[in-house]
Amino acid sequence: MTKKKIPDIIIGRLPLYLRALERMATEDTIVTSSKELGEWVGISAAQIRKDISQFGEFGKQGTGYNIEFLSKKLREIMNIDRVWDVAIIGAGDIGKGLARYQGFLDRGFRVRLAFDNSPDKIGTKIGDVVVEDIANMVKSINEAKVKVAIIAVPAENAQSVADELAKTGVKAILNYATICIGVPEGVKVQYIDPATHLQWMTYYL
Amino acid sequence: MTKKKIPDIIIGRLPLYLRALERMATEDTIVTSSKELGEWVGISAAQIRKDISQFGEFGKQGTGYNIEFLSKKLREIMNIDRVWDVAIIGAGDIGKGLARYQGFLDRGFRVRLAFDNSPDKIGTKIGDVVVEDIANMVKSINEAKVKVAIIAVPAENAQSVADELAKTGVKAILNYATICIGVPEGVKVQYIDPATHLQWMTYYL
DNA sequence: TAGATTGTTAATCGATTAACAATC
DNA sequence: TAGATTGTTAATCGATTAACAATC
């Protein structure tokens, strides 16, 4: 009864499919095909069919995929048919920007907690949350049962924050610090670093 | 005399290697090995040696890699042994945050231009630049010979901004809009979307 | 029915790993 | 010299593509 292990690389493409489908839905389109979806996300039709078919038979021969139905299925698969509370660690420019970011709400995430170590910031309000002392982080995160965290502290402090997070129920970390962090088995980490992304492209200039 | 075609996936790892090396350098380390570097970035030693050897023989058997020397070579390979001017399109929360971001300066990038279509924002100063009317974008970018742009406008407007950028010398675009954009052959695009990154992980929760 | 498009298989392609001679 | 680590080759592994029967 164990779920077949799906490659990470496929999981990583599902959010792109969903994002495109949600956009299609705003344009009064009812069905789409692997070909059309492929053009939207820049991936071959064959690969899209193969990816989707890992999880079930969600299409109809001759017709394609019902956008509403496939979106629903993808949300279920990705566990975003609910809202996840998020904790943001670090209330500098990046942390503040994320706390106010409007793009989370309708994509399954809500910023619930924010922490910083600076007395200047503790107690201030950013977005809908009040910045707490980072000394309370483990306690607050555990109480709120938060499972998703965003690290937005300087690189020097990222590993120690990650170590603290390991004492909580956080199992998914989005890391904006420009350093690779070590986490316990079973905790997922994703990295965002604009300078790294830019450097990836300057090679071709 | 044509440069051997290096796979994209290898190019994408070079910035990570450089980032780790720069951090090692701050710790008074002189040399490192593929094994140690691999532990820093979470990649196997064999792969690191293979990646680096695509570009030359930068290590010494029995000793490893000189950190200063390898960093210099990587910067040359990635074309960041100089500073690239960057234009930011969209001066909302994300654009503003990026314009003020301190992490670009010492990694090869400087924000030189910013644009928005809102009269409220045009003329205001963010970071070191004054926000210009987006109507002047093509002209200003061409005059400043900027080759790198960051799109930070709503998804609805991202494609039209990309189309305008196609009329300039911009060849590298970092896209924060939550939509896949079409660009002419020869233009590179990278995507950053925090919600997509988070969704990638909730599958495993 | 005729046309279209899925789900799936087999073939291809590319990336990673393991192993080791070369050599510092 | 003995120990260590590179650069590289061959073997393995995994991902993508092409093709097509099934079927709406």
PDB file of N, CA, C and O in Angstrom, chain B residues 165-192:
ATOM      1  N   LEU B 165      11.046  44.635 -23.603  1.00  0.00           N
ATOM      2  CA  LEU B 165      12.464  44.368 -23.330  1.00  0.00           C
ATOM      3  C   LEU B 165      13.152  43.771 -24.547  1.00  0.00           C
ATOM      4  O   LEU B 165      14.348  43.953 -24.765  1.00  0.00           O
ATOM      5  N   ALA B 166      12.357  43.058 -25.362  1.00  0.00           N
ATOM      6  CA  ALA B 166      12.919  42.443 -26.570  1.00  0.00           C
ATOM      7  C   ALA B 166      13.428  43.506 -27.549  1.00  0.00           C
ATOM      8  O   ALA B 166      14.256  43.211 -28.412  1.00  0.00           O
ATOM      9  N   LYS B 167      12.949  44.731 -27.367  1.00  0.00           N
ATOM     10  CA  LYS B 167      13.414  45.817 -28.245  1.00  0.00           C
ATOM     11  C   LYS B 167      14.693  46.455 -27.720  1.00  0.00           C
ATOM     12  O   LYS B 167      15.191  47.424 -28.290  1.00  0.00           O
ATOM     13  N   THR B 168      15.190  45.947 -26.611  1.00  0.00           N
ATOM     14  CA  THR B 168      16.412  46.494 -26.023  1.00  0.00           C
ATOM     15  C   THR B 168      17.522  45.456 -26.115  1.00  0.00           C
ATOM     16  O   THR B 168      17.336  44.388 -26.672  1.00  0.00           O
ATOM     17  N   GLY B 169      18.661  45.784 -25.535  1.00  0.00           N
ATOM     18  CA  GLY B 169      19.777  44.845 -25.551  1.00  0.00           C
ATOM     19  C   GLY B 169      19.749  43.864 -24.394  1.00  0.00           C
ATOM     20  O   GLY B 169      20.707  43.135 -24.167  1.00  0.00           O
ATOM     21  N   VAL B 170      18.627  43.803 -23.670  1.00  0.00           N
ATOM     22  CA  VAL B 170      18.551  42.904 -22.516  1.00  0.00           C
ATOM     23  C   VAL B 170      18.564  41.451 -22.954  1.00  0.00           C
ATOM     24  O   VAL B 170      17.766  41.046 -23.799  1.00  0.00           O
ATOM     25  N   LYS B 171      19.487  40.674 -22.400  1.00  0.00           N
ATOM     26  CA  LYS B 171      19.624  39.270 -22.776  1.00  0.00           C
ATOM     27  C   LYS B 171      19.438  38.312 -21.604  1.00  0.00           C
ATOM     28  O   LYS B 171      19.540  37.090 -21.761  1.00  0.00           O
ATOM     29  N   ALA B 172      19.220  38.868 -20.432  1.00  0.00           N
ATOM     30  CA  ALA B 172      18.996  38.028 -19.243  1.00  0.00           C
ATOM     31  C   ALA B 172      17.891  38.646 -18.418  1.00  0.00           C
ATOM     32  O   ALA B 172      17.958  39.823 -18.054  1.00  0.00           O
ATOM     33  N   ILE B 173      16.853  37.854 -18.143  1.00  0.00           N
ATOM     34  CA  ILE B 173      15.692  38.364 -17.408  1.00  0.00           C
ATOM     35  C   ILE B 173      15.423  37.477 -16.203  1.00  0.00           C
ATOM     36  O   ILE B 173      15.311  36.259 -16.328  1.00  0.00           O
ATOM     37  N   LEU B 174      15.351  38.103 -15.052  1.00  0.00           N
ATOM     38  CA  LEU B 174      14.919  37.393 -13.852  1.00  0.00           C
ATOM     39  C   LEU B 174      13.468  37.775 -13.616  1.00  0.00           C
ATOM     40  O   LEU B 174      13.158  38.949 -13.415  1.00  0.00           O
ATOM     41  N   ASN B 175      12.565  36.804 -13.683  1.00  0.00           N
ATOM     42  CA  ASN B 175      11.127  37.090 -13.666  1.00  0.00           C
ATOM     43  C   ASN B 175      10.467  36.709 -12.345  1.00  0.00           C
ATOM     44  O   ASN B 175      10.378  35.531 -12.012  1.00  0.00           O
ATOM     45  N   TYR B 176      10.000  37.724 -11.617  1.00  0.00           N
ATOM     46  CA  TYR B 176       9.272  37.486 -10.378  1.00  0.00           C
ATOM     47  C   TYR B 176       7.778  37.372 -10.610  1.00  0.00           C
ATOM     48  O   TYR B 176       7.036  37.035  -9.689  1.00  0.00           O
ATOM     49  N   ALA B 177       7.303  37.686 -11.814  1.00  0.00           N
ATOM     50  CA  ALA B 177       5.880  37.553 -12.098  1.00  0.00           C
ATOM     51  C   ALA B 177       5.523  36.070 -12.134  1.00  0.00           C
ATOM     52  O   ALA B 177       6.304  35.248 -12.608  1.00  0.00           O
ATOM     53  N   THR B 178       4.328  35.753 -11.656  1.00  0.00           N
ATOM     54  CA  THR B 178       3.960  34.339 -11.540  1.00  0.00           C
ATOM     55  C   THR B 178       3.372  33.819 -12.843  1.00  0.00           C
ATOM     56  O   THR B 178       2.264  33.305 -12.892  1.00  0.00           O
ATOM     57  N   ILE B 179       4.151  33.937 -13.886  1.00  0.00           N
ATOM     58  CA  ILE B 179       3.698  33.464 -15.189  1.00  0.00           C
ATOM     59  C   ILE B 179       4.915  33.210 -16.057  1.00  0.00           C
ATOM     60  O   ILE B 179       5.946  33.844 -15.895  1.00  0.00           O
ATOM     61  N   CYS B 180       4.773  32.249 -16.954  1.00  0.00           N
ATOM     62  CA  CYS B 180       5.859  31.900 -17.859  1.00  0.00           C
ATOM     63  C   CYS B 180       5.831  32.872 -19.033  1.00  0.00           C
ATOM     64  O   CYS B 180       4.778  33.092 -19.625  1.00  0.00           O
ATOM     65  N   ILE B 181       6.958  33.494 -19.350  1.00  0.00           N
ATOM     66  CA  ILE B 181       6.963  34.488 -20.426  1.00  0.00           C
ATOM     67  C   ILE B 181       7.702  33.966 -21.648  1.00  0.00           C
ATOM     68  O   ILE B 181       8.608  33.143 -21.549  1.00  0.00           O
ATOM     69  N   GLY B 182       7.269  34.432 -22.825  1.00  0.00           N
ATOM     70  CA  GLY B 182       7.947  34.098 -24.068  1.00  0.00           C
ATOM     71  C   GLY B 182       8.953  35.173 -24.415  1.00  0.00           C
ATOM     72  O   GLY B 182       8.651  36.347 -24.281  1.00  0.00           O
ATOM     73  N   VAL B 183      10.142  34.755 -24.816  1.00  0.00           N
ATOM     74  CA  VAL B 183      11.181  35.722 -25.183  1.00  0.00           C
ATOM     75  C   VAL B 183      11.863  35.262 -26.458  1.00  0.00           C
ATOM     76  O   VAL B 183      11.804  34.076 -26.810  1.00  0.00           O
ATOM     77  N   PRO B 184      12.504  36.182 -27.179  1.00  0.00           N
ATOM     78  CA  PRO B 184      13.188  35.802 -28.416  1.00  0.00           C
ATOM     79  C   PRO B 184      14.341  34.842 -28.126  1.00  0.00           C
ATOM     80  O   PRO B 184      14.896  34.842 -27.025  1.00  0.00           O
ATOM     81  N   GLU B 185      14.671  34.054 -29.116  1.00  0.00           N
ATOM     82  CA  GLU B 185      15.866  33.209 -29.095  1.00  0.00           C
ATOM     83  C   GLU B 185      17.069  34.018 -28.603  1.00  0.00           C
ATOM     84  O   GLU B 185      17.244  35.164 -28.988  1.00  0.00           O
ATOM     85  N   GLY B 186      17.833  33.415 -27.714  1.00  0.00           N
ATOM     86  CA  GLY B 186      19.044  34.106 -27.267  1.00  0.00           C
ATOM     87  C   GLY B 186      18.863  34.887 -25.980  1.00  0.00           C
ATOM     88  O   GLY B 186      19.831  35.332 -25.382  1.00  0.00           O
ATOM     89  N   VAL B 187      17.617  35.049 -25.549  1.00  0.00           N
ATOM     90  CA  VAL B 187      17.369  35.713 -24.274  1.00  0.00           C
ATOM     91  C   VAL B 187      17.135  34.636 -23.208  1.00  0.00           C
ATOM     92  O   VAL B 187      16.373  33.706 -23.424  1.00  0.00           O
ATOM     93  N   LYS B 188      17.834  34.767 -22.094  1.00  0.00           N
ATOM     94  CA  LYS B 188      17.695  33.796 -20.997  1.00  0.00           C
ATOM     95  C   LYS B 188      16.693  34.307 -19.971  1.00  0.00           C
ATOM     96  O   LYS B 188      16.662  35.508 -19.694  1.00  0.00           O
ATOM     97  N   VAL B 189      15.910  33.404 -19.411  1.00  0.00           N
ATOM     98  CA  VAL B 189      14.957  33.785 -18.365  1.00  0.00           C
ATOM     99  C   VAL B 189      15.122  32.846 -17.177  1.00  0.00           C
ATOM    100  O   VAL B 189      15.293  31.637 -17.345  1.00  0.00           O
ATOM    101  N   GLN B 190      15.082  33.418 -15.991  1.00  0.00           N
ATOM    102  CA  GLN B 190      15.032  32.637 -14.757  1.00  0.00           C
ATOM    103  C   GLN B 190      13.801  33.089 -13.978  1.00  0.00           C
ATOM    104  O   GLN B 190      13.392  34.246 -14.077  1.00  0.00           O
ATOM    105  N   TYR B 191      13.230  32.159 -13.218  1.00  0.00           N
ATOM    106  CA  TYR B 191      12.004  32.464 -12.491  1.00  0.00           C
ATOM    107  C   TYR B 191      12.214  32.379 -10.994  1.00  0.00           C
ATOM    108  O   TYR B 191      12.879  31.461 -10.516  1.00  0.00           O
ATOM    109  N   ILE B 192      11.610  33.313 -10.273  1.00  0.00           N
ATOM    110  CA  ILE B 192      11.574  33.218  -8.820  1.00  0.00           C
ATOM    111  C   ILE B 192      10.142  33.454  -8.380  1.00  0.00           C
ATOM    112  O   ILE B 192       9.553  34.475  -8.705  1.00  0.00           O
TER     113      ILE B 192
END
